[in-house]
Amino acid sequence: MSTGLASSRHTLEPLRSNHRLTQAYTQQATADAAEFVADQVPARNSEIWLLLALIAFIFFLLKFLRALKAEPQIGKPEPPLTLFQKAPCLSCHYFASNSYLKCAVRPTDVLTTRAIHCSDYCPRYKRV
């Protein structure tokens, strides 16, 4: 019987060593796969962030160009009224033909469309 046990031990020894080698290869393959996945994930993640940054840059560039195109009229003088429009300034008491100061009350609104509804309008000659 002892010979039977000894022979079975000898046959089990290669199987055990095979099992150990298989475990070692499996662990190494798992570690390599995890390392490969770890190397690949940030690359894809950085590509996504780069794409999002590019889209955001293009969006803000278009907004900036539209803002330049539709420049507001701040600080630009309003065009004077045409002859066909009725300007109350010409018959107002505060209006003067002076080229430096045409109106003493509202110098920025003289002969413009804002002067049509001027709250400080005072007729030059009052009818009795």
PDB file of C-alpha atoms in Angstrom:
ATOM      1  CA  MET A   1       0.000   0.000   0.000  1.00  0.00           C
ATOM      2  CA  SER A   2       2.770   2.277   0.697  1.00  0.00           C
ATOM      3  CA  THR A   3       3.895   1.954  -2.862  1.00  0.00           C
ATOM      4  CA  GLY A   4       0.459   2.974  -4.050  1.00  0.00           C
ATOM      5  CA  LEU A   5       0.516   6.114  -1.957  1.00  0.00           C
ATOM      6  CA  ALA A   6       3.972   6.978  -3.105  1.00  0.00           C
ATOM      7  CA  SER A   7       3.034   6.552  -6.718  1.00  0.00           C
ATOM      8  CA  SER A   8      -0.109   8.660  -6.301  1.00  0.00           C
ATOM      9  CA  ARG A   9       1.956  11.409  -4.687  1.00  0.00           C
ATOM     10  CA  HIS A  10       4.286  11.382  -7.652  1.00  0.00           C
ATOM     11  CA  THR A  11       1.375  11.713 -10.050  1.00  0.00           C
ATOM     12  CA  LEU A  12      -0.201  14.524  -8.008  1.00  0.00           C
ATOM     13  CA  GLU A  13       3.050  16.514  -7.825  1.00  0.00           C
ATOM     14  CA  PRO A  14       2.992  17.562 -11.511  1.00  0.00           C
ATOM     15  CA  LEU A  15      -0.670  18.473 -11.229  1.00  0.00           C
ATOM     16  CA  ARG A  16      -0.003  20.667  -8.213  1.00  0.00           C
ATOM     17  CA  SER A  17       2.907  22.376  -9.926  1.00  0.00           C
ATOM     18  CA  ASN A  18       0.735  22.848 -13.015  1.00  0.00           C
ATOM     19  CA  HIS A  19      -1.977  24.358 -10.843  1.00  0.00           C
ATOM     20  CA  ARG A  20       0.561  26.733  -9.252  1.00  0.00           C
ATOM     21  CA  LEU A  21       1.870  27.766 -12.655  1.00  0.00           C
ATOM     22  CA  THR A  22      -1.659  28.326 -13.898  1.00  0.00           C
ATOM     23  CA  GLN A  23      -2.422  30.475 -10.870  1.00  0.00           C
ATOM     24  CA  ALA A  24       0.775  32.461 -11.372  1.00  0.00           C
ATOM     25  CA  TYR A  25       0.019  33.008 -15.068  1.00  0.00           C
ATOM     26  CA  THR A  26      -3.566  33.966 -14.271  1.00  0.00           C
ATOM     27  CA  GLN A  27      -2.459  36.464 -11.639  1.00  0.00           C
ATOM     28  CA  GLN A  28       0.140  37.920 -13.997  1.00  0.00           C
ATOM     29  CA  ALA A  29      -2.394  38.127 -16.835  1.00  0.00           C
ATOM     30  CA  THR A  30      -4.929  39.787 -14.528  1.00  0.00           C
ATOM     31  CA  ALA A  31      -2.324  42.307 -13.371  1.00  0.00           C
ATOM     32  CA  ASP A  32      -1.291  43.004 -16.975  1.00  0.00           C
ATOM     33  CA  ALA A  33      -4.922  43.443 -18.026  1.00  0.00           C
ATOM     34  CA  ALA A  34      -5.591  45.803 -15.115  1.00  0.00           C
ATOM     35  CA  GLU A  35      -2.474  47.795 -15.982  1.00  0.00           C
ATOM     36  CA  PHE A  36      -3.529  47.926 -19.641  1.00  0.00           C
ATOM     37  CA  VAL A  37      -7.020  49.126 -18.703  1.00  0.00           C
ATOM     38  CA  ALA A  38      -5.558  51.685 -16.292  1.00  0.00           C
ATOM     39  CA  ASP A  39      -3.320  53.004 -19.075  1.00  0.00           C
ATOM     40  CA  GLN A  40      -6.191  53.264 -21.546  1.00  0.00           C
ATOM     41  CA  VAL A  41      -8.856  54.933 -19.388  1.00  0.00           C
ATOM     42  CA  PRO A  42      -7.071  58.282 -18.818  1.00  0.00           C
ATOM     43  CA  ALA A  43      -6.267  58.526 -22.520  1.00  0.00           C
ATOM     44  CA  ARG A  44      -9.937  58.251 -23.437  1.00  0.00           C
ATOM     45  CA  ASN A  45     -10.870  60.540 -20.580  1.00  0.00           C
ATOM     46  CA  SER A  46      -8.354  63.176 -21.699  1.00  0.00           C
ATOM     47  CA  GLU A  47      -9.653  62.945 -25.262  1.00  0.00           C
ATOM     48  CA  ILE A  48     -13.169  63.648 -24.014  1.00  0.00           C
ATOM     49  CA  TRP A  49     -11.979  66.655 -21.986  1.00  0.00           C
ATOM     50  CA  LEU A  50     -10.021  67.942 -24.965  1.00  0.00           C
ATOM     51  CA  LEU A  51     -13.106  67.647 -27.158  1.00  0.00           C
ATOM     52  CA  LEU A  52     -15.277  69.435 -24.575  1.00  0.00           C
ATOM     53  CA  ALA A  53     -12.699  72.206 -24.229  1.00  0.00           C
ATOM     54  CA  LEU A  54     -12.607  72.633 -28.012  1.00  0.00           C
ATOM     55  CA  ILE A  55     -16.412  72.844 -28.205  1.00  0.00           C
ATOM     56  CA  ALA A  56     -16.504  75.404 -25.374  1.00  0.00           C
ATOM     57  CA  PHE A  57     -13.797  77.494 -27.079  1.00  0.00           C
ATOM     58  CA  ILE A  58     -15.690  77.522 -30.378  1.00  0.00           C
ATOM     59  CA  PHE A  59     -18.929  78.440 -28.562  1.00  0.00           C
ATOM     60  CA  PHE A  60     -17.348  81.418 -26.789  1.00  0.00           C
ATOM     61  CA  LEU A  61     -15.556  82.511 -29.958  1.00  0.00           C
ATOM     62  CA  LEU A  62     -18.872  82.605 -31.842  1.00  0.00           C
ATOM     63  CA  LYS A  63     -20.520  84.541 -28.988  1.00  0.00           C
ATOM     64  CA  PHE A  64     -17.653  87.050 -29.053  1.00  0.00           C
ATOM     65  CA  LEU A  65     -17.873  87.509 -32.814  1.00  0.00           C
ATOM     66  CA  ARG A  66     -21.635  88.048 -32.606  1.00  0.00           C
ATOM     67  CA  ALA A  67     -21.122  90.635 -29.877  1.00  0.00           C
ATOM     68  CA  LEU A  68     -18.644  92.484 -32.085  1.00  0.00           C
ATOM     69  CA  LYS A  69     -21.000  92.357 -35.043  1.00  0.00           C
ATOM     70  CA  ALA A  70     -24.003  93.697 -33.099  1.00  0.00           C
ATOM     71  CA  GLU A  71     -22.108  96.559 -31.483  1.00  0.00           C
ATOM     72  CA  PRO A  72     -24.396  98.635 -29.270  1.00  0.00           C
ATOM     73  CA  GLN A  73     -25.082 102.260 -30.064  1.00  0.00           C
ATOM     74  CA  ILE A  74     -23.825 103.558 -26.707  1.00  0.00           C
ATOM     75  CA  GLY A  75     -22.183 106.943 -26.977  1.00  0.00           C
ATOM     76  CA  LYS A  76     -23.056 107.452 -30.623  1.00  0.00           C
ATOM     77  CA  PRO A  77     -25.141 110.525 -31.404  1.00  0.00           C
ATOM     78  CA  GLU A  78     -28.670 110.080 -32.639  1.00  0.00           C
ATOM     79  CA  PRO A  79     -29.220 111.315 -36.196  1.00  0.00           C
ATOM     80  CA  PRO A  80     -31.012 114.667 -36.399  1.00  0.00           C
ATOM     81  CA  LEU A  81     -34.644 114.918 -37.424  1.00  0.00           C
ATOM     82  CA  THR A  82     -35.468 115.360 -41.076  1.00  0.00           C
ATOM     83  CA  LEU A  83     -37.284 118.401 -42.408  1.00  0.00           C
ATOM     84  CA  PHE A  84     -40.522 116.450 -42.696  1.00  0.00           C
ATOM     85  CA  GLN A  85     -40.632 115.617 -39.005  1.00  0.00           C
ATOM     86  CA  LYS A  86     -41.991 118.129 -36.593  1.00  0.00           C
ATOM     87  CA  ALA A  87     -39.340 119.317 -34.147  1.00  0.00           C
ATOM     88  CA  PRO A  88     -40.730 121.151 -31.116  1.00  0.00           C
ATOM     89  CA  CYS A  89     -37.251 122.501 -30.370  1.00  0.00           C
ATOM     90  CA  LEU A  90     -37.470 125.213 -33.008  1.00  0.00           C
ATOM     91  CA  SER A  91     -40.376 126.910 -31.254  1.00  0.00           C
ATOM     92  CA  CYS A  92     -39.149 126.245 -27.681  1.00  0.00           C
ATOM     93  CA  HIS A  93     -38.135 129.045 -25.318  1.00  0.00           C
ATOM     94  CA  TYR A  94     -34.867 127.264 -24.405  1.00  0.00           C
ATOM     95  CA  PHE A  95     -33.747 126.680 -28.008  1.00  0.00           C
ATOM     96  CA  ALA A  96     -30.958 128.880 -29.393  1.00  0.00           C
ATOM     97  CA  SER A  97     -29.174 128.969 -32.741  1.00  0.00           C
ATOM     98  CA  ASN A  98     -25.841 128.715 -30.968  1.00  0.00           C
ATOM     99  CA  SER A  99     -23.693 125.953 -32.440  1.00  0.00           C
ATOM    100  CA  TYR A 100     -22.143 125.161 -29.046  1.00  0.00           C
ATOM    101  CA  LEU A 101     -25.311 124.821 -26.975  1.00  0.00           C
ATOM    102  CA  LYS A 102     -28.618 124.622 -28.791  1.00  0.00           C
ATOM    103  CA  CYS A 103     -30.737 123.833 -25.708  1.00  0.00           C
ATOM    104  CA  ALA A 104     -30.017 124.967 -22.166  1.00  0.00           C
ATOM    105  CA  VAL A 105     -32.178 122.273 -20.536  1.00  0.00           C
ATOM    106  CA  ARG A 106     -31.572 119.102 -22.578  1.00  0.00           C
ATOM    107  CA  PRO A 107     -28.528 119.581 -24.832  1.00  0.00           C
ATOM    108  CA  THR A 108     -28.285 115.884 -25.736  1.00  0.00           C
ATOM    109  CA  ASP A 109     -31.878 115.651 -26.983  1.00  0.00           C
ATOM    110  CA  VAL A 110     -31.980 118.732 -29.232  1.00  0.00           C
ATOM    111  CA  LEU A 111     -33.417 118.050 -32.707  1.00  0.00           C
ATOM    112  CA  THR A 112     -33.621 114.300 -32.161  1.00  0.00           C
ATOM    113  CA  THR A 113     -36.550 111.915 -31.954  1.00  0.00           C
ATOM    114  CA  ARG A 114     -36.347 112.036 -28.154  1.00  0.00           C
ATOM    115  CA  ALA A 115     -37.135 115.764 -28.291  1.00  0.00           C
ATOM    116  CA  ILE A 116     -40.617 115.141 -29.719  1.00  0.00           C
ATOM    117  CA  HIS A 117     -41.972 114.264 -26.271  1.00  0.00           C
ATOM    118  CA  CYS A 118     -39.785 116.632 -24.239  1.00  0.00           C
ATOM    119  CA  SER A 119     -41.222 117.313 -20.782  1.00  0.00           C
ATOM    120  CA  ASP A 120     -39.395 120.668 -20.532  1.00  0.00           C
ATOM    121  CA  TYR A 121     -40.905 122.116 -23.692  1.00  0.00           C
ATOM    122  CA  CYS A 122     -41.978 125.712 -23.213  1.00  0.00           C
ATOM    123  CA  PRO A 123     -43.345 127.649 -26.209  1.00  0.00           C
ATOM    124  CA  ARG A 124     -41.431 130.768 -27.073  1.00  0.00           C
ATOM    125  CA  TYR A 125     -44.521 132.935 -27.527  1.00  0.00           C
ATOM    126  CA  LYS A 126     -47.524 132.231 -25.374  1.00  0.00           C
ATOM    127  CA  ARG A 127     -50.922 133.083 -26.792  1.00  0.00           C
ATOM    128  CA  VAL A 128     -53.174 135.046 -24.526  1.00  0.00           C
TER     129      VAL A 128
END
